[in-house]
Amino acid sequence: MPTNDFLFEKEYIIRRVLRIHFRAQYICEKYRIEMDDLIQVGRIALWKASENFRPMEDGLSFDSYAHRIIRLKLLDYLSYLKRPIRQCDYSESINAEIVEGVEIVETIHSEINLEEQALDRFYFKEVSSGFNRQENNLFQQRIAGYTYKEIQSNLGIKGKSFKVLRENMVEKIKNHQRQLVI
């Protein structure tokens, strides 16, 4: 159990994390958060870090370990408040990448009448007619609900080449949408 003196002695770590990673003054002013709230979250994280720190297993100094834990707890706190600090998530649906609210993939499970289903099939065939083989596989797997990581392993494509393939596919969909509007 850490003592109060120890926690106050190590409080400079909290201020360092806020200064280096978060531009705390800017966040407090823009989102009307009190600096004391951020410091309190940092203190709780510092306390948890001091309880869970195992120097032999982690291979880090306490300051490095506490720095990492405090930064992660502050990120969690800010994401809980629905602020724009987000980390990349490959499981997002393709809808997030399409401009002007065009919904290609329905993520809500509801009753779909046969007319809408027939129109969707026609639209999918029309959109995917301009794709090459890999783009078509990517498109079909996204419709089936696979995550990007699963699709990468299925297609055997990793990293930047997968990102380029996905961006090309999305660009073709956007161009198709622009042609429909015109």
CSV table of C-alpha atoms in Angstrom, one decimal:
chain,number,residue,atom,x,y,z
A,1,MET,CA,0.0,0.0,0.0
A,2,PRO,CA,1.6,3.3,-1.1
A,3,THR,CA,1.9,6.0,1.5
A,4,ASN,CA,0.6,9.6,0.9
A,5,ASP,CA,4.2,10.9,1.0
A,6,PHE,CA,5.2,8.6,-1.8
A,7,LEU,CA,2.2,9.6,-3.9
A,8,PHE,CA,2.9,13.3,-3.4
A,9,GLU,CA,6.6,12.8,-4.1
A,10,LYS,CA,5.7,11.2,-7.5
A,11,GLU,CA,3.0,13.7,-8.5
A,12,TYR,CA,5.5,15.3,-10.9
A,13,ILE,CA,4.8,12.3,-13.2
A,14,ILE,CA,1.2,13.3,-13.5
A,15,ARG,CA,2.1,16.8,-14.4
A,16,ARG,CA,4.7,15.6,-16.9
A,17,VAL,CA,2.1,13.3,-18.6
A,18,LEU,CA,-0.4,16.2,-18.8
A,19,ARG,CA,2.2,18.5,-20.2
A,20,ILE,CA,3.7,16.2,-22.8
A,21,HIS,CA,0.8,14.2,-24.1
A,22,PHE,CA,-2.4,16.1,-23.5
A,23,ARG,CA,-1.9,19.9,-23.7
A,24,ALA,CA,-4.0,20.0,-20.5
A,25,GLN,CA,-4.7,23.8,-20.6
A,26,TYR,CA,-6.2,23.5,-24.1
A,27,ILE,CA,-8.3,20.4,-23.2
A,28,CYS,CA,-9.6,22.1,-20.0
A,29,GLU,CA,-10.6,25.3,-21.8
A,30,LYS,CA,-12.1,23.8,-24.9
A,31,TYR,CA,-14.2,21.1,-23.1
A,32,ARG,CA,-14.8,22.9,-19.8
A,33,ILE,CA,-13.0,20.3,-17.7
A,34,GLU,CA,-11.4,21.3,-14.5
A,35,MET,CA,-7.6,20.7,-14.3
A,36,ASP,CA,-8.3,19.2,-10.8
A,37,ASP,CA,-10.4,16.5,-12.5
A,38,LEU,CA,-7.5,15.5,-14.8
A,39,ILE,CA,-5.1,15.6,-11.8
A,40,GLN,CA,-7.4,13.5,-9.7
A,41,VAL,CA,-7.6,10.8,-12.5
A,42,GLY,CA,-3.8,10.9,-12.7
A,43,ARG,CA,-3.6,10.5,-8.9
A,44,ILE,CA,-5.8,7.4,-9.0
A,45,ALA,CA,-3.8,6.0,-11.9
A,46,LEU,CA,-0.5,6.7,-9.9
A,47,TRP,CA,-1.9,4.9,-6.9
A,48,LYS,CA,-2.9,1.9,-9.0
A,49,ALA,CA,0.5,1.9,-10.7
A,50,SER,CA,2.2,1.9,-7.3
A,51,GLU,CA,0.1,-1.1,-6.2
A,52,ASN,CA,0.6,-3.1,-9.4
A,53,PHE,CA,4.3,-2.3,-10.1
A,54,ARG,CA,6.5,-5.4,-10.2
A,55,PRO,CA,10.1,-4.3,-11.0
A,56,MET,CA,11.4,-7.7,-11.9
A,57,GLU,CA,8.6,-8.7,-14.2
A,58,ASP,CA,8.0,-5.5,-16.0
A,59,GLY,CA,11.6,-4.6,-16.6
A,60,LEU,CA,10.8,-0.8,-16.4
A,61,SER,CA,11.5,1.8,-13.8
A,62,PHE,CA,8.6,2.9,-11.7
A,63,ASP,CA,8.5,6.3,-13.4
A,64,SER,CA,8.2,4.8,-16.9
A,65,TYR,CA,5.6,2.3,-15.7
A,66,ALA,CA,3.6,5.0,-13.9
A,67,HIS,CA,3.9,7.3,-16.9
A,68,ARG,CA,2.3,4.7,-19.2
A,69,ILE,CA,-0.5,3.8,-16.7
A,70,ILE,CA,-1.4,7.5,-16.1
A,71,ARG,CA,-1.4,8.2,-19.9
A,72,LEU,CA,-3.8,5.3,-20.5
A,73,LYS,CA,-6.1,6.1,-17.7
A,74,LEU,CA,-6.3,9.7,-18.9
A,75,LEU,CA,-7.1,8.5,-22.4
A,76,ASP,CA,-9.8,6.3,-21.0
A,77,TYR,CA,-11.3,9.2,-19.0
A,78,LEU,CA,-11.3,11.5,-22.0
A,79,SER,CA,-12.9,8.9,-24.3
A,80,TYR,CA,-15.5,8.3,-21.6
A,81,LEU,CA,-16.4,12.0,-21.8
A,82,LYS,CA,-16.9,11.5,-25.6
A,83,ARG,CA,-14.1,13.8,-26.5
A,84,PRO,CA,-12.4,13.6,-29.9
A,85,ILE,CA,-9.3,11.8,-28.7
A,86,ARG,CA,-9.7,8.4,-30.2
A,87,GLN,CA,-7.4,5.5,-31.1
A,88,CYS,CA,-7.6,3.7,-34.4
A,89,ASP,CA,-10.1,0.8,-34.6
A,90,TYR,CA,-10.0,-1.6,-37.5
A,91,SER,CA,-13.4,-3.0,-36.7
A,92,GLU,CA,-15.3,0.1,-37.8
A,93,SER,CA,-17.8,-0.5,-40.4
A,94,ILE,CA,-17.3,0.8,-44.0
A,95,ASN,CA,-20.1,3.3,-43.4
A,96,ALA,CA,-17.7,5.6,-41.6
A,97,GLU,CA,-15.6,6.0,-44.7
A,98,ILE,CA,-18.3,6.9,-47.1
A,99,VAL,CA,-19.2,10.5,-47.7
A,100,GLU,CA,-22.6,12.2,-47.4
A,101,GLY,CA,-24.2,9.6,-45.2
A,102,VAL,CA,-24.6,6.9,-47.9
A,103,GLU,CA,-25.3,3.6,-46.2
A,104,ILE,CA,-24.1,0.6,-48.1
A,105,VAL,CA,-23.9,-1.9,-45.2
A,106,GLU,CA,-26.8,-2.1,-42.8
A,107,THR,CA,-25.6,-2.7,-39.3
A,108,ILE,CA,-28.9,-2.5,-37.6
A,109,HIS,CA,-30.7,-5.8,-37.5
A,110,SER,CA,-34.3,-5.1,-38.5
A,111,GLU,CA,-36.9,-6.4,-40.9
A,112,ILE,CA,-36.0,-5.6,-44.5
A,113,ASN,CA,-38.8,-6.0,-47.1
A,114,LEU,CA,-38.1,-7.8,-50.3
A,115,GLU,CA,-38.1,-4.6,-52.5
A,116,GLU,CA,-35.3,-3.1,-50.5
A,117,GLN,CA,-33.4,-6.3,-50.5
A,118,ALA,CA,-33.7,-6.6,-54.3
A,119,LEU,CA,-32.6,-3.0,-54.7
A,120,ASP,CA,-29.6,-3.5,-52.4
A,121,ARG,CA,-28.5,-6.6,-54.4
A,122,PHE,CA,-28.8,-4.6,-57.6
A,123,TYR,CA,-26.9,-1.7,-56.1
A,124,PHE,CA,-24.1,-4.0,-54.7
A,125,LYS,CA,-23.7,-5.7,-58.1
A,126,GLU,CA,-23.6,-2.3,-59.8
A,127,VAL,CA,-21.0,-0.9,-57.4
A,128,SER,CA,-18.9,-3.9,-57.4
A,129,SER,CA,-18.8,-4.3,-61.1
A,130,GLY,CA,-15.9,-1.8,-61.2
A,131,PHE,CA,-13.8,-3.6,-58.7
A,132,ASN,CA,-10.8,-5.9,-59.3
A,133,ARG,CA,-10.8,-9.4,-57.8
A,134,GLN,CA,-9.2,-8.4,-54.5
A,135,GLU,CA,-11.4,-5.3,-54.1
A,136,ASN,CA,-14.4,-7.5,-54.7
A,137,ASN,CA,-13.3,-10.0,-52.1
A,138,LEU,CA,-12.7,-7.2,-49.6
A,139,PHE,CA,-16.2,-5.7,-50.4
A,140,GLN,CA,-18.0,-9.0,-50.0
A,141,GLN,CA,-16.2,-9.9,-46.8
A,142,ARG,CA,-17.1,-6.5,-45.3
A,143,ILE,CA,-20.7,-7.0,-46.2
A,144,ALA,CA,-20.6,-10.4,-44.5
A,145,GLY,CA,-19.4,-8.7,-41.3
A,146,TYR,CA,-15.7,-9.6,-41.2
A,147,THR,CA,-13.3,-7.2,-39.5
A,148,TYR,CA,-10.4,-5.7,-41.3
A,149,LYS,CA,-7.9,-7.9,-39.5
A,150,GLU,CA,-9.9,-11.0,-40.5
A,151,ILE,CA,-10.0,-9.9,-44.1
A,152,GLN,CA,-6.3,-9.2,-44.1
A,153,SER,CA,-5.6,-12.7,-43.0
A,154,ASN,CA,-8.1,-14.2,-45.5
A,155,LEU,CA,-6.6,-12.2,-48.4
A,156,GLY,CA,-3.0,-12.6,-47.3
A,157,ILE,CA,-2.4,-8.9,-47.5
A,158,LYS,CA,-0.8,-6.9,-44.7
A,159,GLY,CA,-0.1,-3.3,-43.8
A,160,LYS,CA,0.1,-0.6,-46.3
A,161,SER,CA,-0.9,-2.6,-49.3
A,162,PHE,CA,-4.2,-3.5,-47.6
A,163,LYS,CA,-4.8,0.1,-46.7
A,164,VAL,CA,-4.2,1.1,-50.3
A,165,LEU,CA,-6.5,-1.6,-51.6
A,166,ARG,CA,-9.2,-0.4,-49.1
A,167,GLU,CA,-8.8,3.2,-50.0
A,168,ASN,CA,-9.0,2.4,-53.7
A,169,MET,CA,-12.2,0.5,-53.1
A,170,VAL,CA,-13.8,3.3,-51.1
A,171,GLU,CA,-12.7,5.9,-53.7
A,172,LYS,CA,-14.5,3.8,-56.4
A,173,ILE,CA,-17.6,3.7,-54.2
A,174,LYS,CA,-17.5,7.5,-53.8
A,175,ASN,CA,-17.0,8.1,-57.5
A,176,HIS,CA,-20.0,5.8,-58.2
A,177,GLN,CA,-22.1,7.9,-55.7
A,178,ARG,CA,-21.1,11.1,-57.4
A,179,GLN,CA,-22.2,9.7,-60.7
A,180,LEU,CA,-25.6,8.8,-59.3
A,181,VAL,CA,-26.0,12.3,-57.9
A,182,ILE,CA,-25.1,13.9,-61.3
